[in-house]
Coordinates of C-alpha atoms in Angstrom, one line a residue:
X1 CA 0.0 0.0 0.0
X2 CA 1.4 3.4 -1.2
X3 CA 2.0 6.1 2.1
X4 CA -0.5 8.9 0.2
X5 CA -2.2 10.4 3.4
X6 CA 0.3 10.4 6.7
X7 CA -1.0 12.0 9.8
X8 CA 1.9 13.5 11.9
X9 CA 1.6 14.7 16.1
X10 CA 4.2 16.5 17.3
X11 CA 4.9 16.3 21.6
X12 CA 5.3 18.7 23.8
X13 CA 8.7 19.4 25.4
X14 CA 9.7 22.8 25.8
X15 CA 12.5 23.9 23.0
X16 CA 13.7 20.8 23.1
X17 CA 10.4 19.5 21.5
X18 CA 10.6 22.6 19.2
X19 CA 14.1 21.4 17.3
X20 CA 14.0 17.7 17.7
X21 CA 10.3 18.4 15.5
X22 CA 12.4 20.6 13.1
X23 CA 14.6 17.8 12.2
X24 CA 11.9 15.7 12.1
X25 CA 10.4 18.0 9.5
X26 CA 13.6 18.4 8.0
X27 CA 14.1 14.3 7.1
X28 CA 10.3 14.1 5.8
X29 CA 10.8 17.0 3.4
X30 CA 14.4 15.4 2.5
X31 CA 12.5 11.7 1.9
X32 CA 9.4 13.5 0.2
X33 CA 6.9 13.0 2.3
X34 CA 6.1 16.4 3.9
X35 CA 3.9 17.1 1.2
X36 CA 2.4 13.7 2.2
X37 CA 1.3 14.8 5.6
X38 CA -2.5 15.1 5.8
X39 CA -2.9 16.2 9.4
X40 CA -0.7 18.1 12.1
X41 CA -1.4 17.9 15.8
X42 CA 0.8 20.1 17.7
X43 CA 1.3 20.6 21.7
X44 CA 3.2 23.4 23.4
X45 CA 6.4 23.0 22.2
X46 CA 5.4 20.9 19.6
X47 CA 3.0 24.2 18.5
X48 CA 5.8 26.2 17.8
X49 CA 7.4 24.2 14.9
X50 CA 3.9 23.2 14.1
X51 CA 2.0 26.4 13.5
X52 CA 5.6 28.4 11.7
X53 CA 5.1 25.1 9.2
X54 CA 1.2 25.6 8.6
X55 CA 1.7 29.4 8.1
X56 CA 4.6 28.8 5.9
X57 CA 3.1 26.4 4.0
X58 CA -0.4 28.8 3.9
X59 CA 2.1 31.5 2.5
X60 CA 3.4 29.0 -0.2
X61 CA 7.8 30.0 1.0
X62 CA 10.1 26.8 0.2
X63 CA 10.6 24.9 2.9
X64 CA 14.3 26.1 3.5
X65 CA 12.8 29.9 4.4
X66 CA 10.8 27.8 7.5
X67 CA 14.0 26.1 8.3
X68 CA 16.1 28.7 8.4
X69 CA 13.5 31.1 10.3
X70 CA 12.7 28.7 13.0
X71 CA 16.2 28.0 13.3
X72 CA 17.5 32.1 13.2
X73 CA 14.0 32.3 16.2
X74 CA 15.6 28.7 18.5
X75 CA 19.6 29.9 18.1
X76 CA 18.9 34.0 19.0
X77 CA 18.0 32.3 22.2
X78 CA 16.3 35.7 23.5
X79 CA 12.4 34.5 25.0
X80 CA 13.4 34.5 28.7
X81 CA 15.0 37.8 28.7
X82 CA 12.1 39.1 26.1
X83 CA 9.6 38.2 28.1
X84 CA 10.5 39.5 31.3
X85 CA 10.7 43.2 29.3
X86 CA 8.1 42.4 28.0
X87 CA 6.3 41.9 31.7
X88 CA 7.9 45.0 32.8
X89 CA 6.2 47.5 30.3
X90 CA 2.8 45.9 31.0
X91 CA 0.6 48.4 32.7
X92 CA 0.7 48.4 36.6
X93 CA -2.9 47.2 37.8
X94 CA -3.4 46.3 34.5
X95 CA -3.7 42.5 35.7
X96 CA -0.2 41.5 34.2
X97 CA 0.3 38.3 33.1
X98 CA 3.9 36.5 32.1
X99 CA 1.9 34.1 29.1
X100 CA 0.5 37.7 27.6
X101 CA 4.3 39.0 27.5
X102 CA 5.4 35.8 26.1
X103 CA 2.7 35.9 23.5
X104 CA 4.1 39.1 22.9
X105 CA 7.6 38.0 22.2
X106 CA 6.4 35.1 19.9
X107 CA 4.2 37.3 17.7
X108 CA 7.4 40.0 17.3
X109 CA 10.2 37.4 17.0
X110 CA 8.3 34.4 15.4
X111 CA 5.0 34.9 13.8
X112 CA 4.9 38.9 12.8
X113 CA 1.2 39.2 13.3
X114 CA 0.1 36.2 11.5
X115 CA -3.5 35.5 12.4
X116 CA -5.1 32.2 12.5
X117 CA -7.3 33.2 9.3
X118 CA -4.2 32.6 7.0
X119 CA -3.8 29.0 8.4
X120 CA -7.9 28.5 8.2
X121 CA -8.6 29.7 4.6
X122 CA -5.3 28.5 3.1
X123 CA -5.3 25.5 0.3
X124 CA -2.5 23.4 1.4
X125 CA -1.9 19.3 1.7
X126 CA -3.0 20.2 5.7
X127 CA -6.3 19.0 5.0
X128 CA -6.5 19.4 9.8
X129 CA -4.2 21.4 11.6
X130 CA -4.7 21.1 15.0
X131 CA -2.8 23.8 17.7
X132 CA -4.0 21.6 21.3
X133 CA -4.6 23.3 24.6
X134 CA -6.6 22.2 27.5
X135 CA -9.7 23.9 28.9
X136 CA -9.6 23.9 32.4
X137 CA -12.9 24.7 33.2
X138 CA -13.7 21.0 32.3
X139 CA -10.5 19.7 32.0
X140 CA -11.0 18.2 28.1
X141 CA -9.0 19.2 24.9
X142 CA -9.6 22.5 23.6
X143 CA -8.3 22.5 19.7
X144 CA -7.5 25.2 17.6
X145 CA -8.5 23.8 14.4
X146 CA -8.0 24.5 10.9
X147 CA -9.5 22.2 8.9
X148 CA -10.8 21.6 5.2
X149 CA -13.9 21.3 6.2
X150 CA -15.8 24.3 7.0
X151 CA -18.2 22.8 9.4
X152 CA -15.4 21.7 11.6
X153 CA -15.3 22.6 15.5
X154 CA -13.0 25.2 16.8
X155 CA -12.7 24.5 20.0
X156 CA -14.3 20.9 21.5
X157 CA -17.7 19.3 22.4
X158 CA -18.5 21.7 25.1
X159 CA -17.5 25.2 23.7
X160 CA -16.6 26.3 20.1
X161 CA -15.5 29.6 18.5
X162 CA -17.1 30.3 15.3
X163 CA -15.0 30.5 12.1
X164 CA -15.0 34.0 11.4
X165 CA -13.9 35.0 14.9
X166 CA -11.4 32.4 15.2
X167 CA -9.5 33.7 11.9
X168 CA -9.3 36.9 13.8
X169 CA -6.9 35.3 16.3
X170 CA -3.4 35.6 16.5
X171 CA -1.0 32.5 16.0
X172 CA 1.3 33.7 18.8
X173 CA -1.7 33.8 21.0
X174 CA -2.6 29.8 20.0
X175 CA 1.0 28.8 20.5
X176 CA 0.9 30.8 23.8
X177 CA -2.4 29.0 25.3
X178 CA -0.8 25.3 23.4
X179 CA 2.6 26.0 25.9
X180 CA 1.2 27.7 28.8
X181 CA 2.8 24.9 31.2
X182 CA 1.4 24.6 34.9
X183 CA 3.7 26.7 37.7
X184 CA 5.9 28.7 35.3
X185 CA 2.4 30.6 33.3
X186 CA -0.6 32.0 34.2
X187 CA -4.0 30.3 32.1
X188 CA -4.4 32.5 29.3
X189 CA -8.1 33.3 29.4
X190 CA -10.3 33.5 26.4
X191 CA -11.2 35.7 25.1
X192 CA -9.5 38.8 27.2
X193 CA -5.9 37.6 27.0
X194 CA -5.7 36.9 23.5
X195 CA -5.1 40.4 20.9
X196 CA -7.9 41.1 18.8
X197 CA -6.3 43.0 15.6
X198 CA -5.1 45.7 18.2
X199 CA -8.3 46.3 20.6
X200 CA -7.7 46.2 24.1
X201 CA -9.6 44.2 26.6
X202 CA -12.2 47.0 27.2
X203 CA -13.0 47.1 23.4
X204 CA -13.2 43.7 22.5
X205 CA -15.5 43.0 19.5
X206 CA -18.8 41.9 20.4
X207 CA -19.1 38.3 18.9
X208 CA -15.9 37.9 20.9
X209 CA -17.4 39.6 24.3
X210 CA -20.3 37.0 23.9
X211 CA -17.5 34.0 24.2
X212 CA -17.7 32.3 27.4
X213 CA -14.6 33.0 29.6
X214 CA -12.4 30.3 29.1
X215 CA -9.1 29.6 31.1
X216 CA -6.4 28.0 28.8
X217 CA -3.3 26.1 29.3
X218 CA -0.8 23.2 27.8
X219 CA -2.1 20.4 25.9
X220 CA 0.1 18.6 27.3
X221 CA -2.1 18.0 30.6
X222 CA -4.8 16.6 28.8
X223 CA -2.6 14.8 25.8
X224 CA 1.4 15.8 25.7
X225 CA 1.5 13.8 22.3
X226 CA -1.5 15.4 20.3
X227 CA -2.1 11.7 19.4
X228 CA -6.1 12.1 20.5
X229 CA -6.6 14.5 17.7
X230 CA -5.0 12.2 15.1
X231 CA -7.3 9.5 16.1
X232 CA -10.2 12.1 15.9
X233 CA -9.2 13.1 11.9
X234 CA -8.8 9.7 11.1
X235 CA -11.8 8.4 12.2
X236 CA -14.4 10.7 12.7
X237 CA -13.3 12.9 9.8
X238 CA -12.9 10.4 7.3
X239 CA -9.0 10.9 6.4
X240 CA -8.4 7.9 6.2
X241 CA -4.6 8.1 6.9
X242 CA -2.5 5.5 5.8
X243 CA 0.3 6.1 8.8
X244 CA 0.4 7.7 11.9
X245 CA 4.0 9.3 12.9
X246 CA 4.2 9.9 16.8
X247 CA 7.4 12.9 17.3
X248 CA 7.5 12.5 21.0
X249 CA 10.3 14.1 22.8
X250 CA 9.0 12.4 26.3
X251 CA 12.5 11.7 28.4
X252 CA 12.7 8.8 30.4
X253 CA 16.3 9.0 31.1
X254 CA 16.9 9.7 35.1
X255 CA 15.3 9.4 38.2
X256 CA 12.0 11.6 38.4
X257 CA 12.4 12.6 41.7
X258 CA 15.6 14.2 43.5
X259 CA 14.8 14.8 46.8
X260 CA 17.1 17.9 48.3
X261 CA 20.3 17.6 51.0
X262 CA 18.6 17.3 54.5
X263 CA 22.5 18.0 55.7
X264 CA 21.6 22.0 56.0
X265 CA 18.8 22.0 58.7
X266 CA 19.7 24.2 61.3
X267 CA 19.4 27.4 62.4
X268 CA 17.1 29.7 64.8
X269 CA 13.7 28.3 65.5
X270 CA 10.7 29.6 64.2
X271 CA 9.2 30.5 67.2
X272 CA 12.6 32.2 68.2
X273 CA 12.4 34.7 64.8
X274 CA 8.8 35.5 65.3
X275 CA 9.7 36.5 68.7
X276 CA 12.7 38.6 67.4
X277 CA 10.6 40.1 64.8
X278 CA 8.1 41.3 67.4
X279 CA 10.7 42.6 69.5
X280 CA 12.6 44.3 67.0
X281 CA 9.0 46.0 65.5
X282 CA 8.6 47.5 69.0
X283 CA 12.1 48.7 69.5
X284 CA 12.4 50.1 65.9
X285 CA 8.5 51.9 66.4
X286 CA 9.4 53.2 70.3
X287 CA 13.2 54.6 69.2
X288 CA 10.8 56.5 66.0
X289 CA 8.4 57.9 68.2
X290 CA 11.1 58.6 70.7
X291 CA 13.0 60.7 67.5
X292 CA 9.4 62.4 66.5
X293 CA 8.8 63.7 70.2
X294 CA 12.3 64.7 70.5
X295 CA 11.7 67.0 67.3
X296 CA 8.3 68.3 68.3
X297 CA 9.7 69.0 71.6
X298 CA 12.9 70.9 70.6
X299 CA 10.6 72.9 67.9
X300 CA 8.2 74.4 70.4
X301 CA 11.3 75.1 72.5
X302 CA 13.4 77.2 69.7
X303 CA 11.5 77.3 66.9
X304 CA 11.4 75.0 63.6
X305 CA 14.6 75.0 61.5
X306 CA 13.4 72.7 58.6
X307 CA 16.9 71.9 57.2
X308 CA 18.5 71.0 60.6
X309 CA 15.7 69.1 62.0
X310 CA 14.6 67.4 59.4
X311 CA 17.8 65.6 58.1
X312 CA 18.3 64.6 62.1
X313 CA 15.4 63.8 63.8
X314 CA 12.1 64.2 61.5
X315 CA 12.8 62.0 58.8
X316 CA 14.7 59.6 60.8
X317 CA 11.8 59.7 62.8
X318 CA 9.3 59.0 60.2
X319 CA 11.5 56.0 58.6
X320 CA 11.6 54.2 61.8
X321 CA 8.3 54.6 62.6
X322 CA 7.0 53.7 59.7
X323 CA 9.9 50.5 59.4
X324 CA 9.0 49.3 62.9
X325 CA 4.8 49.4 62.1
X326 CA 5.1 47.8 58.7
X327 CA 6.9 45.1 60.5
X328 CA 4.6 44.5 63.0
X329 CA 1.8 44.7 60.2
X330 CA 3.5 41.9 58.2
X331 CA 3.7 40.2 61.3
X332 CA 0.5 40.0 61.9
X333 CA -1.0 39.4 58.5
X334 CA 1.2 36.2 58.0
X335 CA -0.2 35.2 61.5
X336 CA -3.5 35.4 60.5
X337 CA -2.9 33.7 57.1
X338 CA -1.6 31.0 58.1
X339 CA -4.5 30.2 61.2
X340 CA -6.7 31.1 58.3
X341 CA -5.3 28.3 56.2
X342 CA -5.3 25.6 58.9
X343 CA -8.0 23.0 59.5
X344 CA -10.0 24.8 63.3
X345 CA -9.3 21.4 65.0
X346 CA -5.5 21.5 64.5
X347 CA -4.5 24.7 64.3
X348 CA -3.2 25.8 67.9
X349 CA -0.9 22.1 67.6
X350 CA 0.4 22.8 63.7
X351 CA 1.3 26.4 64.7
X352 CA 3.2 24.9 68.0
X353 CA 4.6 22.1 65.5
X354 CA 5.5 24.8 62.6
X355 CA 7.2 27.0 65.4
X356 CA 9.5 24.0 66.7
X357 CA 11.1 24.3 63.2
X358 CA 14.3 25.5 62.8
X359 CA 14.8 27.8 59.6
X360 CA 17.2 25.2 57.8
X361 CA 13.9 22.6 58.8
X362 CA 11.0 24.6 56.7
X363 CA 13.9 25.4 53.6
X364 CA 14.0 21.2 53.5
X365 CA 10.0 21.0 54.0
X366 CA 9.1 23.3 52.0
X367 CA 11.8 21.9 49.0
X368 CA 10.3 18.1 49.3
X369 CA 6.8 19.6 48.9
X370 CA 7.8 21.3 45.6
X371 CA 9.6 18.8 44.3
X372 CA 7.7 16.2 45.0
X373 CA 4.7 17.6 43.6
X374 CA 6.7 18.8 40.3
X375 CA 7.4 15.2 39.8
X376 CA 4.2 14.1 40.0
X377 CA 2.5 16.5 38.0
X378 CA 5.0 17.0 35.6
X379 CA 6.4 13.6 35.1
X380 CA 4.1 10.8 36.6
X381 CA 0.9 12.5 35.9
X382 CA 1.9 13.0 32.4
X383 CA 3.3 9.8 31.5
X384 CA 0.1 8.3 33.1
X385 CA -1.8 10.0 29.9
X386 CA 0.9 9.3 27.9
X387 CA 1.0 5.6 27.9
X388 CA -2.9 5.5 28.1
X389 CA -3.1 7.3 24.9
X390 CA -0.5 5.0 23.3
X391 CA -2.0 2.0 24.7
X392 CA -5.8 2.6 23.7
X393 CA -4.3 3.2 19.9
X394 CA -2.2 0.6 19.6
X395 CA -4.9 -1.7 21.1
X396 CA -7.2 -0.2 18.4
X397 CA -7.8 -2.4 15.8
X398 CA -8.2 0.4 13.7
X399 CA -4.5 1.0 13.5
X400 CA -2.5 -1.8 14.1
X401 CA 0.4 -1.5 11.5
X402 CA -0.4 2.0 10.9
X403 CA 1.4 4.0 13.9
X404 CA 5.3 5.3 13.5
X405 CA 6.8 6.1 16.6
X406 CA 9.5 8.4 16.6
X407 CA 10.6 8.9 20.0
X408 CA 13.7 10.3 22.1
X409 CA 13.3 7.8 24.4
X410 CA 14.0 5.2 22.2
X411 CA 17.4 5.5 22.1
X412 CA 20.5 5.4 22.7
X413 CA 19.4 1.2 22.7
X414 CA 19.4 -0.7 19.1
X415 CA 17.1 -0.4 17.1
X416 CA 14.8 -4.1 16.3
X417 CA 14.8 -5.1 13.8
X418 CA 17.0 -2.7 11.9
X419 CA 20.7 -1.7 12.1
X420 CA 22.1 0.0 15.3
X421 CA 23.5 3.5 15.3
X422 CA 27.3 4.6 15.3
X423 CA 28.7 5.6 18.7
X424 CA 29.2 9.5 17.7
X425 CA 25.3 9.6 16.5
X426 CA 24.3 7.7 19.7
X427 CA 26.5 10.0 21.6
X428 CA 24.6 12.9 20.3
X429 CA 21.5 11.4 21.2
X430 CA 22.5 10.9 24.6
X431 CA 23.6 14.7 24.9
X432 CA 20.0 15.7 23.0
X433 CA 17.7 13.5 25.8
X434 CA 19.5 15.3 28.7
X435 CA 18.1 18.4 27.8
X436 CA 15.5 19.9 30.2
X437 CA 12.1 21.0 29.2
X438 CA 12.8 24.4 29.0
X439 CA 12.6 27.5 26.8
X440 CA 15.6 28.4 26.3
X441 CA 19.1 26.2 25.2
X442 CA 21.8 26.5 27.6
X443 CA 24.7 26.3 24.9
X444 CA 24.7 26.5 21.5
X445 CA 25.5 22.8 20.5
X446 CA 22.5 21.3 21.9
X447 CA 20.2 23.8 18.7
X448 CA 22.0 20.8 16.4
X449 CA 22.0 18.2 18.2
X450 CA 18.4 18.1 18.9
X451 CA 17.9 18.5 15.3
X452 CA 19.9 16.3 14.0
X453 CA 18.4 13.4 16.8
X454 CA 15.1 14.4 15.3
X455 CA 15.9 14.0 12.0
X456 CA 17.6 10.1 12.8
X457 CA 14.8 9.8 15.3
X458 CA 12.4 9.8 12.1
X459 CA 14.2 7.6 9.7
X460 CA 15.5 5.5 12.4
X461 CA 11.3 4.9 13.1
X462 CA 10.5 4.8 9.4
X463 CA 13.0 2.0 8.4
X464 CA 12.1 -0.1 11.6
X465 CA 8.4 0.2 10.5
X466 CA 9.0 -0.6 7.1
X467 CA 11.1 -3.8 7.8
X468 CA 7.8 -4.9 10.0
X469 CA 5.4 -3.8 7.3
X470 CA 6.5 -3.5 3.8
X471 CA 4.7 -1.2 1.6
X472 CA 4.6 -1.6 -2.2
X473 CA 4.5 1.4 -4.8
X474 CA 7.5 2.9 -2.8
X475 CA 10.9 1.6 -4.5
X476 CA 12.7 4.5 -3.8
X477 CA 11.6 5.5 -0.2
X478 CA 13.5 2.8 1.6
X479 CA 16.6 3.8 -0.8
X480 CA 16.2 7.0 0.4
X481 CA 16.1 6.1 4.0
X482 CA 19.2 3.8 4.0
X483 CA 20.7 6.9 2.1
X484 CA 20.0 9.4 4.8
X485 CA 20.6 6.5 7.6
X486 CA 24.5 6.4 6.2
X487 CA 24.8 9.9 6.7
X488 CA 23.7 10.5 10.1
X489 CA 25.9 7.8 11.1
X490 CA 29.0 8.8 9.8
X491 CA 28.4 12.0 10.5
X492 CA 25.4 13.0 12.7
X493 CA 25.3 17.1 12.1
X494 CA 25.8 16.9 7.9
X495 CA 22.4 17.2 7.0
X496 CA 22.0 20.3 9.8
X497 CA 25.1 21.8 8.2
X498 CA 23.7 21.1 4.8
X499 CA 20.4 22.9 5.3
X500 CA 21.9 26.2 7.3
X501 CA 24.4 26.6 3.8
X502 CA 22.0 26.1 1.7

């Protein structure tokens, strides 16, 4: 059977998901089969390469200009630092949010204003691209969808948006609610945080202002893969795609939790600071009152003189004053948060138990709590969904012999059936996987590496699939493969190289 229709998800993963799916674009469009590619499911990082691809392919560039612009947007390296400006110029008591700065950045560095309707009305061989975020509101898939079929939902089962709104959108605001991950964003709220072809929030248009407010985040809560929508095209949208390719940049290299040194645990007690604090409020208030009476008192006696008296007493006065009653204010609000925040029944023995703490103590609690909790929502939660997604399609009838994984985790082991790789491209694949999910690279090599793992990820998958299930029509495709195969293992950054000089 001929590959004519090939459905392709690409994972979340931070930038490390955003290269490794370049190369993986870069080694379809090298063995012709980009053009092949039918449907695009994208997650957070997976959005970014995703949704430049669809709007370069809507604006009809060679795939070299993508390339090269995606690349020029992952090596300038400059979203953290970006972002944060951006943050800073946002209007004080304006209801800042970090994911509306980012938005920002991607839009200026990455997408120039691009609006979804380019992706929407565009006749390309994306017959469904699909940018996934997660509603929170019920917890389900919310998808961006642009499909070629005008009756399809933008949005999911619960909520949609209709068409001629959702081309009003902004592709840096879809990327931004696809990679708004838990802890390090805010939910990016629908419709107010996104930007409506300049109006601000208090002139949104009106079929937007009739949306229901909807709180946004990473699709990778719900489904890190973008496998569900895949499944969705293919079967409820009549596709019919001949394979499914799986770019998943999950890491299971490493132990998922690191619990901290409990070596540095000393230190005053917690009781011992409050009392300090409460101590040092009064002495700080009564030696600024003391410098306050002192003043009024020598002024009635000889008269003010402002420059004298104010340098030495007033404002020293004031500062104190002010100093020792904003302590004791503090004080007392974290007092009354924290009895506020414990269960009535145990509250008098957890504030006695929390005050028997020494500082170097609550540092270590508070540091297993976090990480502990990072692990399990950012790992075990996730690879929970993960291998229920993977197990519910590969128990599907409906596609056995018809998924591709290509997947980071796979390596460095061989490859079965198929041919192992060399030492210096398993070697760089190593380097590639012990990349954190981040968005930024911490130096420059690991921008080629994790495109050049993606790129032998894919062919890597494509020739072990092929050897399982042999397809007919394709002589030259497993050529090709072998062909590409060579040169990654004698030299694993060539075709990178190859593509930034051409």
């Amino acid at each position: 059977m001929p590959l004519d229709k090939l459905g392709l998800s690409l994972s979340g993963g931070g930038f490390r998901a955003t290269a490794f799916h370049l190369g993986v674009l870069d080694a379809l469009e090298r063995l012709g089969l980009l053009e092949r590619v039918a449907v695009l499911s994208t997650v957070s990082g997976g959005s970014f390469t995703g949704a430049a691809y669809a709007l370069n392919a809507a604006r009809r560039f060679p795939f070299e200009r993508f390339f090269a612009h995606l690349h020029g947007f992952l090596q300038r390296n400059q979203v953290p630092a970006a972002t944060l400006a951006a943050f800073r110029r946002q209007k004080p008591g304006s209801g800042r949010k970090l994911i509306t700065a980012a938005a920002e950045v991607y839009d200026r560095q990455l997408f120039a204003s691009a609006r979804f309707g380019e992706i929407l009305d565009a006749t390309t061989h994306l017959e469904e691209t699909i940018l996934n975020a997660t509603e929170l509101r019920s917890g389900i898939p919310f998808r961006f969808r642009a499909s070629s079929s005008r009756w399809a939902r933008i949005g999911n089962g619960r909520v949609s948006i209709p068409r001629a709104l959702a081309a009003r959108l902004r592709v840096a605001d879809l990327v931004a609610a696809s990679s708004c991950f838990p802890g390090g964003f805010e939910p990016m709220v629908l419709p107010d945080d996104f930007d409506w072809s300049g109006a601000d929030a208090g002139s949104l248009p009106a079929e937007a202002r009739a949306l229901e407010s909807l709180p946004l985040m990473d699709g990778g809560i719900t489904d890190n893969q973008g496998l569900g929508s895949l499944r969705l095209a293919d079967q409820c949208q009549g596709v019919e795609l001949d394979l499914l390719v799986i770019s998943d940049t999950d890491n299971t290299a490493g132990p998922l939790l690191t619990l901290p040194s409990a070596r540095l645990t000393g230190g005053p007690r917690l009781w011992l600071l409050a009392l300090l604090g409460t101590l040092a409020a009064l002495v700080v208030s009564a030696a600024g009152l003391t410098l306050l009476v002192d003043a009024a008192v020598l002024t009635a006696a000889r008269g003010p003189r402002l420059a004298d008296d104010l340098l030495r007493l007033w404002i020293p006065g004031a500062a104190c004053a002010g100093a020792g009653l904003l302590l004791a204010w503090l004080l007392i609000v974290a007092r009354r948060g924290l009895r506020r925040a414990l269960p009535r029944g145990i509250r008098g023995s957890a504030l006695r138990a929390a005050g028997g703490l020494s500082l170097g103590e609550l540092r270590h609690v508070v540091a297993v709590r976090l990480a502990s909790l990072v692990a399990v929502v950012s790992h075990v939660f996730t690879r929970r969904i993960r291998r229920a997604v993977f197990d519910a399609t590969y128990e599907d009838e409906a596609f056995r012999g018809r998924v591709v994984p290509c997947l980071m985790s796979a390596w460095p082991a061989e490859r079965a059936p198929g041919p192992s790789p060399s030492p210096a491209l398993a070697e760089l694949v190593d380097r590639a996987r012990r990349m954190p999910t981040t968005l930024w690279f911490e130096c420059p090599q690991q921008l080629p590496d994790l495109i050049a793992c993606g790129q032998a990820s894919l062919v890597a998958g494509l020739l072990a699939h092929l050897e399982r299930h042999p397809t007919s029509g394709e002589p030259q495709l497993e050529q090709r493969l072998d062909d590409l195969w060579q040169r990654l293992n004698n030299d694993p950054h060539a075709l990178v190289r190859e593509r930034l000089e051409s």
